[in-house]
mmCIF file of C-alpha atoms in Angstrom:
data_model
loop_
_atom_site.group_PDB
_atom_site.id
_atom_site.type_symbol
_atom_site.label_atom_id
_atom_site.label_comp_id
_atom_site.label_asym_id
_atom_site.label_seq_id
_atom_site.Cartn_x
_atom_site.Cartn_y
_atom_site.Cartn_z
ATOM 1 C CA MET I 261 -3.647 -14.875 16.619
ATOM 2 C CA ALA I 262 -4.102 -11.236 15.643
ATOM 3 C CA ARG I 263 -3.021 -10.106 12.186
ATOM 4 C CA TYR I 264 0.156 -8.007 11.977
ATOM 5 C CA GLU I 265 1.502 -5.821 9.207
ATOM 6 C CA THR I 266 4.861 -7.642 9.102
ATOM 7 C CA GLU I 267 6.275 -10.947 10.249
ATOM 8 C CA GLU I 268 8.692 -9.009 12.472
ATOM 9 C CA GLN I 269 5.704 -7.727 14.459
ATOM 10 C CA GLN I 270 4.428 -11.283 14.866
ATOM 11 C CA VAL I 271 7.754 -12.558 16.187
ATOM 12 C CA GLU I 272 8.112 -9.617 18.576
ATOM 13 C CA ALA I 273 4.581 -10.204 19.878
ATOM 14 C CA ILE I 274 5.329 -13.874 20.455
ATOM 15 C CA LYS I 275 8.630 -13.131 22.191
ATOM 16 C CA GLN I 276 6.930 -10.604 24.443
ATOM 17 C CA PHE I 277 4.165 -13.113 25.213
ATOM 18 C CA TRP I 278 6.682 -15.764 26.263
ATOM 19 C CA LYS I 279 8.634 -13.233 28.303
ATOM 20 C CA GLU I 280 5.514 -12.221 30.226
ATOM 21 C CA ASN I 281 3.692 -15.553 30.421
ATOM 22 C CA GLY I 282 6.161 -18.367 29.824
ATOM 23 C CA THR I 283 6.558 -19.435 33.440
ATOM 24 C CA VAL I 284 2.828 -19.066 34.123
ATOM 25 C CA ILE I 285 1.995 -21.320 31.176
ATOM 26 C CA VAL I 286 4.398 -23.973 32.360
ATOM 27 C CA LEU I 287 3.016 -23.729 35.889
ATOM 28 C CA GLY I 288 -0.529 -24.132 34.569
ATOM 29 C CA ALA I 289 0.489 -27.208 32.625
ATOM 30 C CA VAL I 290 2.196 -28.608 35.696
ATOM 31 C CA LEU I 291 -0.878 -28.121 37.877
ATOM 32 C CA GLY I 292 -3.279 -29.474 35.266
ATOM 33 C CA LEU I 293 -1.246 -32.541 34.412
ATOM 34 C CA GLY I 294 -0.409 -33.083 38.046
ATOM 35 C CA GLY I 295 -4.098 -33.601 38.725
ATOM 36 C CA LEU I 296 -4.176 -36.389 36.152
ATOM 37 C CA TRP I 297 -0.916 -38.225 36.640
ATOM 38 C CA GLY I 298 0.475 -36.947 39.862
ATOM 39 C CA TRP I 299 2.722 -34.118 40.878
ATOM 40 C CA ARG I 300 5.761 -36.388 40.928
ATOM 41 C CA TYR I 301 5.977 -36.309 37.124
ATOM 42 C CA TYR I 302 6.085 -32.517 36.954
ATOM 43 C CA ASN I 303 7.968 -31.203 39.942
ATOM 44 C CA THR I 304 9.676 -27.920 40.646
ATOM 45 C CA GLN I 305 12.727 -28.960 38.663
ATOM 46 C CA GLN I 306 10.803 -28.423 35.429
ATOM 47 C CA LEU I 307 9.810 -24.936 36.523
ATOM 48 C CA GLN I 308 13.363 -24.115 37.482
ATOM 49 C CA ALA I 309 14.621 -25.418 34.148
ATOM 50 C CA GLN I 310 12.113 -23.217 32.295
ATOM 51 C CA GLU I 311 13.133 -20.139 34.248
ATOM 52 C CA GLN I 312 16.814 -20.912 33.693
ATOM 53 C CA ALA I 313 16.262 -21.345 29.959
ATOM 54 C CA SER I 314 14.456 -18.001 29.788
ATOM 55 C CA SER I 315 17.223 -16.251 31.688
ATOM 56 C CA ALA I 316 19.926 -17.901 29.591
ATOM 57 C CA TYR I 317 18.150 -16.886 26.387
ATOM 58 C CA GLN I 318 18.042 -13.222 27.413
ATOM 59 C CA GLN I 319 21.704 -13.282 28.413
ATOM 60 C CA LYS I 320 22.892 -14.957 25.212
ATOM 61 C CA ILE I 321 20.953 -12.613 22.940
ATOM 62 C CA GLU I 322 22.460 -9.630 24.746
ATOM 63 C CA GLN I 323 25.907 -11.108 24.031
ATOM 64 C CA LEU I 324 25.237 -11.593 20.314
ATOM 65 C CA GLU I 325 26.939 -8.370 19.239
ATOM 66 C CA GLN I 326 30.100 -9.129 21.209
ATOM 67 C CA ASP I 327 33.210 -10.575 19.557
ATOM 68 C CA ASN I 328 32.413 -14.199 20.392
ATOM 69 C CA GLY I 329 28.674 -13.673 20.676
ATOM 70 C CA PHE I 330 27.719 -15.569 17.529
ATOM 71 C CA SER I 331 29.443 -18.778 18.577
ATOM 72 C CA THR I 332 28.065 -18.391 22.107
ATOM 73 C CA VAL I 333 24.480 -18.172 20.870
ATOM 74 C CA LYS I 334 25.042 -21.104 18.487
ATOM 75 C CA GLN I 335 26.181 -23.171 21.441
ATOM 76 C CA PHE I 336 23.055 -22.120 23.351
ATOM 77 C CA VAL I 337 20.846 -23.287 20.465
ATOM 78 C CA GLU I 338 22.590 -26.655 20.413
ATOM 79 C CA GLN I 339 22.263 -27.038 24.177
ATOM 80 C CA GLN I 340 18.575 -26.094 24.234
ATOM 81 C CA GLY I 341 17.690 -28.617 21.549
ATOM 82 C CA GLU I 342 14.177 -28.077 20.208
ATOM 83 C CA SER I 343 12.944 -25.606 22.823
ATOM 84 C CA ASP I 344 11.142 -22.394 21.878
ATOM 85 C CA TYR I 345 14.069 -20.422 23.249
ATOM 86 C CA ALA I 346 16.419 -22.254 20.878
ATOM 87 C CA VAL I 347 14.088 -21.386 17.996
ATOM 88 C CA LEU I 348 13.985 -17.679 18.877
ATOM 89 C CA ALA I 349 17.763 -17.640 19.316
ATOM 90 C CA ALA I 350 18.128 -19.279 15.898
ATOM 91 C CA LEU I 351 16.081 -16.452 14.361
ATOM 92 C CA HIS I 352 18.486 -13.948 15.903
ATOM 93 C CA LEU I 353 21.452 -15.933 14.582
ATOM 94 C CA ALA I 354 19.949 -15.994 11.102
ATOM 95 C CA GLN I 355 19.567 -12.203 11.059
ATOM 96 C CA GLU I 356 23.137 -11.771 12.255
ATOM 97 C CA ALA I 357 24.342 -14.220 9.596
ATOM 98 C CA VAL I 358 22.529 -12.255 6.872
ATOM 99 C CA ASP I 359 24.163 -9.067 8.138
ATOM 100 C CA ARG I 360 27.512 -10.863 7.817
ATOM 101 C CA ASP I 361 26.586 -12.030 4.305
ATOM 102 C CA ASP I 362 26.793 -15.645 5.492
ATOM 103 C CA LEU I 363 23.691 -16.856 3.684
ATOM 104 C CA SER I 364 24.503 -20.527 4.165
ATOM 105 C CA GLU I 365 24.515 -20.140 7.951
ATOM 106 C CA ALA I 366 21.370 -18.027 7.814
ATOM 107 C CA ALA I 367 19.569 -20.739 5.841
ATOM 108 C CA LYS I 368 20.724 -23.363 8.334
ATOM 109 C CA GLN I 369 19.376 -21.431 11.325
ATOM 110 C CA LEU I 370 16.092 -20.578 9.616
ATOM 111 C CA SER I 371 15.561 -24.208 8.633
ATOM 112 C CA PHE I 372 16.088 -25.209 12.257
ATOM 113 C CA ALA I 373 13.606 -22.594 13.472
ATOM 114 C CA ALA I 374 11.000 -23.581 10.888
ATOM 115 C CA ASP I 375 11.307 -27.287 11.644
ATOM 116 C CA HIS I 376 11.341 -27.073 15.445
ATOM 117 C CA SER I 377 9.068 -24.199 16.454
ATOM 118 C CA SER I 378 6.030 -25.260 18.464
ATOM 119 C CA VAL I 379 4.313 -22.015 17.418
ATOM 120 C CA GLU I 380 2.987 -22.154 13.858
ATOM 121 C CA ALA I 381 3.291 -18.408 13.286
ATOM 122 C CA VAL I 382 6.995 -18.488 14.153
ATOM 123 C CA ALA I 383 7.537 -21.480 11.866
ATOM 124 C CA HIS I 384 5.831 -19.623 9.015
ATOM 125 C CA VAL I 385 7.953 -16.520 9.608
ATOM 126 C CA ALA I 386 11.096 -18.656 9.585
ATOM 127 C CA ARG I 387 10.084 -20.290 6.294
ATOM 128 C CA LEU I 388 9.311 -16.922 4.736
ATOM 129 C CA ARG I 389 12.726 -15.620 5.721
ATOM 130 C CA LEU I 390 14.329 -18.865 4.539
ATOM 131 C CA ALA I 391 12.689 -18.403 1.145
ATOM 132 C CA ARG I 392 14.163 -14.897 0.921
ATOM 133 C CA VAL I 393 17.628 -16.184 1.773
ATOM 134 C CA GLN I 394 17.320 -18.975 -0.784
ATOM 135 C CA LEU I 395 16.390 -16.425 -3.432
ATOM 136 C CA GLN I 396 19.499 -14.425 -2.521
ATOM 137 C CA GLN I 397 21.443 -17.657 -2.980
ATOM 138 C CA GLU I 398 19.926 -17.891 -6.472
ATOM 139 C CA GLN I 399 17.930 -20.984 -5.556
ATOM 140 C CA PRO I 400 14.479 -19.989 -6.876
ATOM 141 C CA ASP I 401 13.065 -23.525 -6.912
ATOM 142 C CA ALA I 402 14.029 -24.072 -3.267
ATOM 143 C CA SER I 403 12.584 -20.667 -2.423
ATOM 144 C CA LEU I 404 9.230 -21.539 -3.999
ATOM 145 C CA LYS I 405 9.187 -24.855 -2.160
ATOM 146 C CA SER I 406 9.710 -23.090 1.176
ATOM 147 C CA LEU I 407 6.746 -20.827 0.442
ATOM 148 C CA GLN I 408 4.401 -23.739 -0.246
ATOM 149 C CA SER I 409 3.961 -24.576 3.447
ATOM 150 C CA ILE I 410 3.035 -21.013 4.468
ATOM 151 C CA PRO I 411 -0.739 -20.385 4.781
ATOM 152 C CA ALA I 412 -1.494 -17.783 2.139
ATOM 153 C CA GLU I 413 -4.284 -16.174 4.158
ATOM 154 C CA GLN I 414 -1.857 -15.130 6.908
ATOM 155 C CA PHE I 415 0.981 -13.785 4.776
ATOM 156 C CA VAL I 416 -0.623 -12.947 1.435
ATOM 157 C CA ALA I 417 1.304 -9.747 0.694
ATOM 158 C CA GLN I 418 4.690 -11.096 1.772
ATOM 159 C CA VAL I 419 4.313 -14.450 0.031
ATOM 160 C CA GLU I 420 2.997 -13.011 -3.231
ATOM 161 C CA GLU I 421 5.667 -10.315 -3.347
ATOM 162 C CA LEU I 422 8.377 -12.912 -2.852
ATOM 163 C CA LYS I 423 6.802 -15.114 -5.508
ATOM 164 C CA GLY I 424 6.987 -12.114 -7.816
ATOM 165 C CA ASP I 425 10.679 -11.704 -7.015
ATOM 166 C CA ILE I 426 11.281 -15.399 -7.704
ATOM 167 C CA TYR I 427 9.453 -15.409 -11.034
ATOM 168 C CA ARG I 428 11.227 -12.206 -11.973
ATOM 169 C CA GLN I 429 14.603 -13.835 -11.277
ATOM 170 C CA GLN I 430 13.547 -16.784 -13.440
ATOM 171 C CA GLY I 431 12.540 -14.447 -16.259
ATOM 172 C CA ASN I 432 8.868 -15.382 -15.971
ATOM 173 C CA PHE I 433 7.582 -11.830 -16.106
ATOM 174 C CA GLU I 434 3.894 -12.640 -16.600
ATOM 175 C CA GLN I 435 3.708 -14.764 -13.445
ATOM 176 C CA ALA I 436 5.729 -12.106 -11.644
ATOM 177 C CA ARG I 437 3.160 -9.481 -12.682
ATOM 178 C CA VAL I 438 0.269 -11.597 -11.390
ATOM 179 C CA ALA I 439 2.049 -12.174 -8.081
ATOM 180 C CA TYR I 440 2.930 -8.498 -7.587
ATOM 181 C CA GLN I 441 -0.653 -7.466 -8.328
ATOM 182 C CA ALA I 442 -1.950 -9.976 -5.781
ATOM 183 C CA ALA I 443 0.478 -8.569 -3.237
ATOM 184 C CA LEU I 444 -0.609 -4.993 -3.970
ATOM 185 C CA GLU I 445 -4.236 -5.908 -3.358
ATOM 186 C CA GLN I 446 -3.244 -6.754 0.209
ATOM 187 C CA SER I 447 -0.715 -3.961 0.644
ATOM 188 C CA ALA I 448 -2.142 -0.874 -1.032
ATOM 189 C CA GLY I 449 0.200 2.078 -1.068
ATOM 190 C CA ASN I 450 3.376 -0.008 -0.980
ATOM 191 C CA ARG I 451 5.555 2.167 -3.210
ATOM 192 C CA LEU I 452 8.413 -0.325 -3.491
ATOM 193 C CA LEU I 453 6.011 -3.038 -4.589
ATOM 194 C CA GLN I 454 4.400 -0.709 -7.125
ATOM 195 C CA MET I 455 7.858 0.146 -8.457
ATOM 196 C CA LYS I 456 8.648 -3.550 -8.924
ATOM 197 C CA LEU I 457 5.436 -3.974 -10.886
ATOM 198 C CA ASP I 458 6.061 -0.877 -13.010
ATOM 199 C CA ASN I 459 9.586 -2.020 -13.884
ATOM 200 C CA LEU I 460 8.494 -5.426 -15.166
ATOM 201 C CA SER I 461 7.526 -4.193 -18.626
ATOM 202 C CA ALA I 462 10.893 -2.555 -19.185
ATOM 203 C CA GLU I 463 12.721 -5.648 -17.976
ATOM 204 C CA ALA I 464 10.623 -7.943 -20.155
ATOM 205 C CA ASN I 465 11.480 -5.873 -23.246
ATOM 206 C CA ALA I 466 15.165 -5.496 -22.406
#
């Protein structure tokens, strides 16, 4: 998968890919497997179900900002089980929950997305966001644990910056400095990150 500047770009690319190719992928799997085990195991009902799930996902996400939209999308996630559409909907729910300052619900939805995504990049994005939420909940140990399963080579800047935030919250300013510097090496010119690093000395001496 191509490298992206932010995890948001990765998720958007994946969502666009599924929107454009989801049905074609399923059809290809149907034709390929049909040649091995027979068409009867993968009939048109599976294709129709995939198309219906895609349509339902788009409709539910559009309803998210309505009065009862949050509960409607939650119901969709529960109905879809472990499908990729349920995972993407859960990511939307998590963002909405953060906007509502409902960090517990956000953590729940992000955990679901991380545990059930069939796309590794989406799972890693979900875990990164979960770690951020856990830090906001003042759960630094849980936040660090969530980061452990994210491949460093794909999210170096984001992971190291968050590690810096965690160590900073714990009062471990030296480890925070090392983490921020590692993040800056991958994200040169990030003024907010540089500011965090510059402020460490003052905080350590406070």
